[in-house]
PDB file of C-alpha atoms and ligand atoms in Angstrom:
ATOM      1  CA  UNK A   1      91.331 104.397  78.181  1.00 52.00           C
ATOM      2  CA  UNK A   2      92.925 107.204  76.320  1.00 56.00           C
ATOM      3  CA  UNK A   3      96.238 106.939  74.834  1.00 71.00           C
ATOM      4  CA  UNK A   4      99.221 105.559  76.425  1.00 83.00           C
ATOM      5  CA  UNK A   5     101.733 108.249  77.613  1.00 88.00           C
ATOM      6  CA  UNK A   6     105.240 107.897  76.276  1.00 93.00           C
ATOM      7  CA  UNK A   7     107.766 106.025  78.817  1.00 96.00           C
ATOM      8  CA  UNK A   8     111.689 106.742  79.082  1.00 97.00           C
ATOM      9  CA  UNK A   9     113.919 104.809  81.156  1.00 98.00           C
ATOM     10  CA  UNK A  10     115.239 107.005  84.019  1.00 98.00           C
ATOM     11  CA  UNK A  11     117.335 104.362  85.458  1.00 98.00           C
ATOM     12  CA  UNK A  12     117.416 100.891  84.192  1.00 98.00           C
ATOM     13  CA  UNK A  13     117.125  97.652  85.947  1.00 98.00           C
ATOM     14  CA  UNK A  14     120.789  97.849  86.656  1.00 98.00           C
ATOM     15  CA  UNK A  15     121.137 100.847  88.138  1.00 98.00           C
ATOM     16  CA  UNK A  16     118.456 100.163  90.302  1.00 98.00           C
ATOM     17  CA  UNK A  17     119.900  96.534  91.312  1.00 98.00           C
ATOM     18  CA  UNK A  18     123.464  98.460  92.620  1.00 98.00           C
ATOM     19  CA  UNK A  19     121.384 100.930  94.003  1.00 98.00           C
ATOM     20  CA  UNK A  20     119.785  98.249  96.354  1.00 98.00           C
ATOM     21  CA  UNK A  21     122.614  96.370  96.940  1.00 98.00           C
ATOM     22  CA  UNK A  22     124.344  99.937  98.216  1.00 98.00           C
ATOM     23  CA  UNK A  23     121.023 100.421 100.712  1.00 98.00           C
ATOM     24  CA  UNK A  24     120.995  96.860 101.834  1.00 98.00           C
ATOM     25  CA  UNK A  25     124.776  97.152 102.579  1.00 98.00           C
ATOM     26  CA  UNK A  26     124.449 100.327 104.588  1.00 98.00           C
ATOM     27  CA  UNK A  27     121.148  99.022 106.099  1.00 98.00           C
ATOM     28  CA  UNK A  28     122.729  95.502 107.540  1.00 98.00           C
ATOM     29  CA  UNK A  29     125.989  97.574 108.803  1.00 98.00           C
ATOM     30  CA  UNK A  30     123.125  99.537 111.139  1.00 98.00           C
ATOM     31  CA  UNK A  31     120.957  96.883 111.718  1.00 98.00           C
ATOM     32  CA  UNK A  32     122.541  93.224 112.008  1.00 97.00           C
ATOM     33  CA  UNK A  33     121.944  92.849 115.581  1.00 96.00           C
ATOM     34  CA  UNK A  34     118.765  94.572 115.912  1.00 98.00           C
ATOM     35  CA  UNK A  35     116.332  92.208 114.755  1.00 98.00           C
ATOM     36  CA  UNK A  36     114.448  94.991 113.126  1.00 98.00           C
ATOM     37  CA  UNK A  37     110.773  95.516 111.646  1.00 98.00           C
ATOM     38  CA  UNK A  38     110.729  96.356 108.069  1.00 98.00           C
ATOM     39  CA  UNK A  39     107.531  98.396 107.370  1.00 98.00           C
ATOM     40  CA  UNK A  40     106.440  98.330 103.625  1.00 98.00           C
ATOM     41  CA  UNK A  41     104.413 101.150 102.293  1.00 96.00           C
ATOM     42  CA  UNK A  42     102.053  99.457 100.118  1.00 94.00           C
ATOM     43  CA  UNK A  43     101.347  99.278  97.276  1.00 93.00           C
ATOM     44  CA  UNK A  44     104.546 101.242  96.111  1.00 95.00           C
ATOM     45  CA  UNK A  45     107.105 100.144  97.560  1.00 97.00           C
ATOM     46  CA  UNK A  46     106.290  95.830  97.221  1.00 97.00           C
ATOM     47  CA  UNK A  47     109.442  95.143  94.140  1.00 98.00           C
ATOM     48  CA  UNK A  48     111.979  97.562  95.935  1.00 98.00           C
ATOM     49  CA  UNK A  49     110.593  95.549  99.365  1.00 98.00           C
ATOM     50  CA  UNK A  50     111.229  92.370  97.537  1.00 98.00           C
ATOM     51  CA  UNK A  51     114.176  93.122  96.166  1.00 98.00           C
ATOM     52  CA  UNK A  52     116.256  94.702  99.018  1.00 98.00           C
ATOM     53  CA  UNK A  53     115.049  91.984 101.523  1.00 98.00           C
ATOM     54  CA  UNK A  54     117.187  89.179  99.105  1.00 98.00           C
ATOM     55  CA  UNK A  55     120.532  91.353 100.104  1.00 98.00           C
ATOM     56  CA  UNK A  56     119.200  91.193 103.976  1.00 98.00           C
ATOM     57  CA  UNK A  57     120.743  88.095 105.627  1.00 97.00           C
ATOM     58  CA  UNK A  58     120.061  88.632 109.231  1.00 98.00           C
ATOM     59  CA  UNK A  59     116.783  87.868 111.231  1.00 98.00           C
ATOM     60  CA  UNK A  60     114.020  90.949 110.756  1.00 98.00           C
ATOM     61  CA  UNK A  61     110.514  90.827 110.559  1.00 98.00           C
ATOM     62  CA  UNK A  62     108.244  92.570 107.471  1.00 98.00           C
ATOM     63  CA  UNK A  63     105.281  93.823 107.448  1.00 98.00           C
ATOM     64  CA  UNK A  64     103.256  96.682 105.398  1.00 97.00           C
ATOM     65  CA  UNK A  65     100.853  99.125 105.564  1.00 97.00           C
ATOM     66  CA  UNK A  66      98.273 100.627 103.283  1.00 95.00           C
ATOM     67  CA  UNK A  67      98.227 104.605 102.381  1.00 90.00           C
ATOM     68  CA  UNK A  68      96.789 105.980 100.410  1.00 80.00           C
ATOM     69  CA  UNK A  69      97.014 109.951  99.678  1.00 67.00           C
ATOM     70  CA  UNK A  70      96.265 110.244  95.540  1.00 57.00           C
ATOM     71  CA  UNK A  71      93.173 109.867  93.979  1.00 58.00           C
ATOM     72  CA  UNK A  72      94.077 108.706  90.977  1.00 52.00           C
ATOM     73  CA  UNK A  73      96.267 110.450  88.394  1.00 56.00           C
ATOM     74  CA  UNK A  74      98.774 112.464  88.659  1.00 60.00           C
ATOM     75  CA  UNK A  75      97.853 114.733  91.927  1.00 60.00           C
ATOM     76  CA  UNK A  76      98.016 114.516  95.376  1.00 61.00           C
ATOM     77  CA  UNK A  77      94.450 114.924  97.334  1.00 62.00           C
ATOM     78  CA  UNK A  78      96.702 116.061 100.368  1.00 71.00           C
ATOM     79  CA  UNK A  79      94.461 113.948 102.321  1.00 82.00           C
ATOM     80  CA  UNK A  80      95.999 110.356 103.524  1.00 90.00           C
ATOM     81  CA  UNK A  81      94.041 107.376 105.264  1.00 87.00           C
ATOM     82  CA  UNK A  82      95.528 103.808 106.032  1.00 91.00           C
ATOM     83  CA  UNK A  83      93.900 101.517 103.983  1.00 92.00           C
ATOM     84  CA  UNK A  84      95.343  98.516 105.035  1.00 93.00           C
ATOM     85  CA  UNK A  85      96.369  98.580 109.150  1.00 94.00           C
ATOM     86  CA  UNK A  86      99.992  96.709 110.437  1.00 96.00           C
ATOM     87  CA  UNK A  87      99.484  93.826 112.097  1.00 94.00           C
ATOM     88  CA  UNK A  88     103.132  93.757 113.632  1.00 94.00           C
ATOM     89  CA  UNK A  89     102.844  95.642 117.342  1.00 96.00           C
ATOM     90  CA  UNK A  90     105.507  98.299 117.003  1.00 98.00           C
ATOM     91  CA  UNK A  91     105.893  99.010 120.371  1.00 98.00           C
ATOM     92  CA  UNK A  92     109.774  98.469 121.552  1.00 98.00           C
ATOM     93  CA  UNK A  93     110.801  97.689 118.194  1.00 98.00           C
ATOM     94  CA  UNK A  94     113.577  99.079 115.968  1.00 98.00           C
ATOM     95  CA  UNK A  95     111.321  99.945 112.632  1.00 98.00           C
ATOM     96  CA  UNK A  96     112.521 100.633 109.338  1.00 98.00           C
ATOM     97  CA  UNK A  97     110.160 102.450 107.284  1.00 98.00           C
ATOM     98  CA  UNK A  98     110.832 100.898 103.323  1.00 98.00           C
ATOM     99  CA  UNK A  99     109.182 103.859 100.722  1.00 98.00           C
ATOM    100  CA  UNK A 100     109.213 104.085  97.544  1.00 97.00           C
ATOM    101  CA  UNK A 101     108.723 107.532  96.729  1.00 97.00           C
ATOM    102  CA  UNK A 102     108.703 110.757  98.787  1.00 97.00           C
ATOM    103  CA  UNK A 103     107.061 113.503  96.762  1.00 95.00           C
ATOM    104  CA  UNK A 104     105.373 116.350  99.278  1.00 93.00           C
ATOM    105  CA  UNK A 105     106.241 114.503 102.143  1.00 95.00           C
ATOM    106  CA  UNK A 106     102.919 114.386 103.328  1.00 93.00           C
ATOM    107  CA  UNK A 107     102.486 110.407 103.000  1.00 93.00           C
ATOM    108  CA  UNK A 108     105.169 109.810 104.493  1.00 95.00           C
ATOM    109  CA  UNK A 109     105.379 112.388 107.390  1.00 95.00           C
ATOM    110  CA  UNK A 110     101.998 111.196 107.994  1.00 94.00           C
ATOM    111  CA  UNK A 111     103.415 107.665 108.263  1.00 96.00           C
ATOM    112  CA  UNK A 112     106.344 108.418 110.532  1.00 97.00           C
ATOM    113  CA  UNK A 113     103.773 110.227 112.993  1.00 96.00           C
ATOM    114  CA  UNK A 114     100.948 107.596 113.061  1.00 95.00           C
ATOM    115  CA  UNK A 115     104.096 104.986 113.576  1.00 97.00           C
ATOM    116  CA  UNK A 116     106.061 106.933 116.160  1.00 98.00           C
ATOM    117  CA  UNK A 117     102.508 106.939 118.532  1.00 97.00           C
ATOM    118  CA  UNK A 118     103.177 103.139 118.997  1.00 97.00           C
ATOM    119  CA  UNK A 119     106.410 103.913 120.662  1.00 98.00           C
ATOM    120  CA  UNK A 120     109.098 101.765 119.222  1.00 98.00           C
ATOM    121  CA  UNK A 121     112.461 102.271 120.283  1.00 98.00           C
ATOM    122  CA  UNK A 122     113.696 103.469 116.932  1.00 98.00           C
ATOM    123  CA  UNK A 123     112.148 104.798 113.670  1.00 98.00           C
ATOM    124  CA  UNK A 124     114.280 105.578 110.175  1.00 98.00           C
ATOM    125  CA  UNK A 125     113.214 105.862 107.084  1.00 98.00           C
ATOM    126  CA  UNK A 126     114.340 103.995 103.672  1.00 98.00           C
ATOM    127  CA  UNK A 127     113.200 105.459 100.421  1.00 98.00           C
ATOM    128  CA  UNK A 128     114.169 104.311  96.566  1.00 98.00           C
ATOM    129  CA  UNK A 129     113.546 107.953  95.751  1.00 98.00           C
ATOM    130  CA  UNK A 130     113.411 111.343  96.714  1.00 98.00           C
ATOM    131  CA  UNK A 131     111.625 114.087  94.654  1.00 98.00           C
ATOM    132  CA  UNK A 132     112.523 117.550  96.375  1.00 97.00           C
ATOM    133  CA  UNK A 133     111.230 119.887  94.343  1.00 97.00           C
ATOM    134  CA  UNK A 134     107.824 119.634  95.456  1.00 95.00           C
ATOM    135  CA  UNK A 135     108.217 118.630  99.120  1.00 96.00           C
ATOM    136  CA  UNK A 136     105.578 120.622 101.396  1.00 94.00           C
ATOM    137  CA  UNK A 137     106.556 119.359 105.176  1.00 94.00           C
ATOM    138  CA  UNK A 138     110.255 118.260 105.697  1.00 95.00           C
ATOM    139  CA  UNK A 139     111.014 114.615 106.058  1.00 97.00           C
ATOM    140  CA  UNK A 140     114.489 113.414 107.164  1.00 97.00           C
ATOM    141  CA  UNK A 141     115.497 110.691 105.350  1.00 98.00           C
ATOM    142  CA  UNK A 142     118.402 107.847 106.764  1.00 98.00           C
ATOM    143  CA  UNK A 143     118.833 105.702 103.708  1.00 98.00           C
ATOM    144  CA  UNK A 144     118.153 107.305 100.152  1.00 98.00           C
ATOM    145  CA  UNK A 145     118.268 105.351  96.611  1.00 98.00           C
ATOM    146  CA  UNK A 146     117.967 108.275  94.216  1.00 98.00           C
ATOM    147  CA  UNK A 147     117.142 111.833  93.930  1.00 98.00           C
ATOM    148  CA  UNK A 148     115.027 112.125  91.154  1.00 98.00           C
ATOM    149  CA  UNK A 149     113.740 115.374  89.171  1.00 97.00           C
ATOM    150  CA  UNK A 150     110.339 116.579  89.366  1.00 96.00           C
ATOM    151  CA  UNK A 151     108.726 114.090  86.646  1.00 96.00           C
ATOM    152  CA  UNK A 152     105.600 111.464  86.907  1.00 96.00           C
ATOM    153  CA  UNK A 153     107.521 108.103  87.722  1.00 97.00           C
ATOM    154  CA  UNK A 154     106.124 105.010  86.553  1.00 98.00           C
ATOM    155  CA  UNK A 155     107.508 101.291  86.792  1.00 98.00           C
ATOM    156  CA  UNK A 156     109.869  98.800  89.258  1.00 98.00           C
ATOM    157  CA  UNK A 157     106.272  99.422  91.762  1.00 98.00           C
ATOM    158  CA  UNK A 158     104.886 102.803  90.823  1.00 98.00           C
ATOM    159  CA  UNK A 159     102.023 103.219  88.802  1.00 96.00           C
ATOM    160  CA  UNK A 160      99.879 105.594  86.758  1.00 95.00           C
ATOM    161  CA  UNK A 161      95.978 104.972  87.681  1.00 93.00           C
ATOM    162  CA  UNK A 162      97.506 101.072  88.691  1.00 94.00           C
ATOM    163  CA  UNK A 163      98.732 100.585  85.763  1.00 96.00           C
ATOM    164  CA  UNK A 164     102.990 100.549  84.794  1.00 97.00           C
ATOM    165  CA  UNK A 165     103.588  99.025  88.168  1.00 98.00           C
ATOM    166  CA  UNK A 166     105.456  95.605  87.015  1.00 98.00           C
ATOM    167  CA  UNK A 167     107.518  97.167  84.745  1.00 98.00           C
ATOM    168  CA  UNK A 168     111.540  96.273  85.776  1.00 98.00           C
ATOM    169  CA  UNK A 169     112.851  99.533  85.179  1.00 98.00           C
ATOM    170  CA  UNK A 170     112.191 103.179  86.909  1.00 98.00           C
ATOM    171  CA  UNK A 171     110.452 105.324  83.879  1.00 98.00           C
ATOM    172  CA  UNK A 172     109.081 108.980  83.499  1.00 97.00           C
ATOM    173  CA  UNK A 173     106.113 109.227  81.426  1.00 93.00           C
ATOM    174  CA  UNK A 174     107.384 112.453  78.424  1.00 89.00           C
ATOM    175  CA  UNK A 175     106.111 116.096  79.055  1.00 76.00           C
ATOM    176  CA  UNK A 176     102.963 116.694  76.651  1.00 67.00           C
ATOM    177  CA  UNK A 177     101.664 113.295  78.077  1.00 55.00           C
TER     178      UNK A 177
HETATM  179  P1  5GP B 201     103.692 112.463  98.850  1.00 93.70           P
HETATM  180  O1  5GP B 201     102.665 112.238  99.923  1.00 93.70           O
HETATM  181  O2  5GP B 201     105.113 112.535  99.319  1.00 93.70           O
HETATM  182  O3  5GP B 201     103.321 113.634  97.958  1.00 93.70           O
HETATM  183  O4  5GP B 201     103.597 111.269  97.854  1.00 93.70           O
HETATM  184  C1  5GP B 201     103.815 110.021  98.243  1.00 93.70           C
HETATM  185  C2  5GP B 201     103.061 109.073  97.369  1.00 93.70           C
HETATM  186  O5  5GP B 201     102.585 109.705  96.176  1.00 93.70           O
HETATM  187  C3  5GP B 201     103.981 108.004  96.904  1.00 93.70           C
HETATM  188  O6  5GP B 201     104.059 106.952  97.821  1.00 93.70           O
HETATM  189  C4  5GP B 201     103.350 107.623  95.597  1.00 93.70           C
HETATM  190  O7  5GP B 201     102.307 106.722  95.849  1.00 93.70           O
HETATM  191  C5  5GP B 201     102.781 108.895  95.060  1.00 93.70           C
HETATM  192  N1  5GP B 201     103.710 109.576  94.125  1.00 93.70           N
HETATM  193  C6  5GP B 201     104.420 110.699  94.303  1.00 93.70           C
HETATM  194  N2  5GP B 201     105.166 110.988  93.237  1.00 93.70           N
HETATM  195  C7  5GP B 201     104.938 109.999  92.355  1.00 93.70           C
HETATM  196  C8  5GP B 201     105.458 109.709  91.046  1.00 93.70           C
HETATM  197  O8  5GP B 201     106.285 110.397  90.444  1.00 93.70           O
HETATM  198  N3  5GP B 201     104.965 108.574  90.472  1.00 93.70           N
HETATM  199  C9  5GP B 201     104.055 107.759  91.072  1.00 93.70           C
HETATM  200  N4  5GP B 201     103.661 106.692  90.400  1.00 93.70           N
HETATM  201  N5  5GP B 201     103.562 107.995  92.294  1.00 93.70           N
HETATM  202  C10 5GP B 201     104.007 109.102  92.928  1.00 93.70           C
HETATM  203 MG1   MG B 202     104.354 105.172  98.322  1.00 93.70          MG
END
């Protein structure tokens, strides 16, 4: 077991709450009328899923799909395989990808290229955060929480080796940890 790292908040359950009410707001301005398909990056991105879907008051469908690109720990393997498949067809649809963290890009571009195969009509991408300073292929993102600094986030969905994930607030585990 080891251990347990050190936690400090980065930004509390409030900040995160206005923070997805700001998203959903500029999210149901674009897509009201569309009847959109919400695609969940599991297992990530299930509480800010959850939680921006209560501000969404217009018909959509969800759905999610399983990545997976670390190993374990702290460090990306580079390589990513769907784990868990949609089961939504995405063909002629106006998809919303929902992330919750973009790190080297590499899940995520890998996402938007295995999605944008299945020809739907549109395809943007949502993320909670954004950690640039380690970003290997560029992603464009449409709809951005926070821009976070290149720490080991933990909490509000993302974990350490599964663990952390339920906490409410976002949290960086302390250097030396
Ligand atoms: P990327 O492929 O962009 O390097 O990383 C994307 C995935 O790596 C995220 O969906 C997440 O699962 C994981 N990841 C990247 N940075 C962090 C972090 O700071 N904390 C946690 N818990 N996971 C991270
Ligand atoms: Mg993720």
């Amino acid at each position: 077991m080891g251990s347990q790292p050190k936690l400090q908040i980065l930004f509390n359950r409030q900040e995160i709450e206005s923070t997805v009410s700001r998203l959903a707001a500029e999210i149901s301005q674009d897509y009201r009328a569309k009847y959109p398909l919400l695609i969940g990056i599991l297992k990530g991105s299930f509480m800010f899923m959850a939680d921006l879907l209560r501000h969404l008051d217009f018909p959509l469908e969800v759905d999610f799909i399983g990545l997976a690109s670390y190993g374990g720990g702290r460090q990306t393997s580079g390589k990513i395989k769907v784990v868990k498949g949609l089961q939504s067809p995405v063909k002629g649809r106006e998809v919303l990808v929902i992330e919750d963290i973009i790190d080297t890009g590499l899940t995520t571009g890998f996402c938007l290229d295995y999605l944008r195969q299945k020809k739907p009509t549109s395809l943007k991408l949502c993320t909670l955060t954004n950690k640039p300073a380690r970003r290997q292929v560029p992603v464009t993102i449409d709809y951005l929480g926070f821009t976070v600094p290149n720490k080991f986030l933990v909490g509000y969905g993302l974990d350490l080796n599964q663990k952390f994930r339920n906490l409410p607030d976002i949290c960086f585990i302390e250097d030396g940890d």
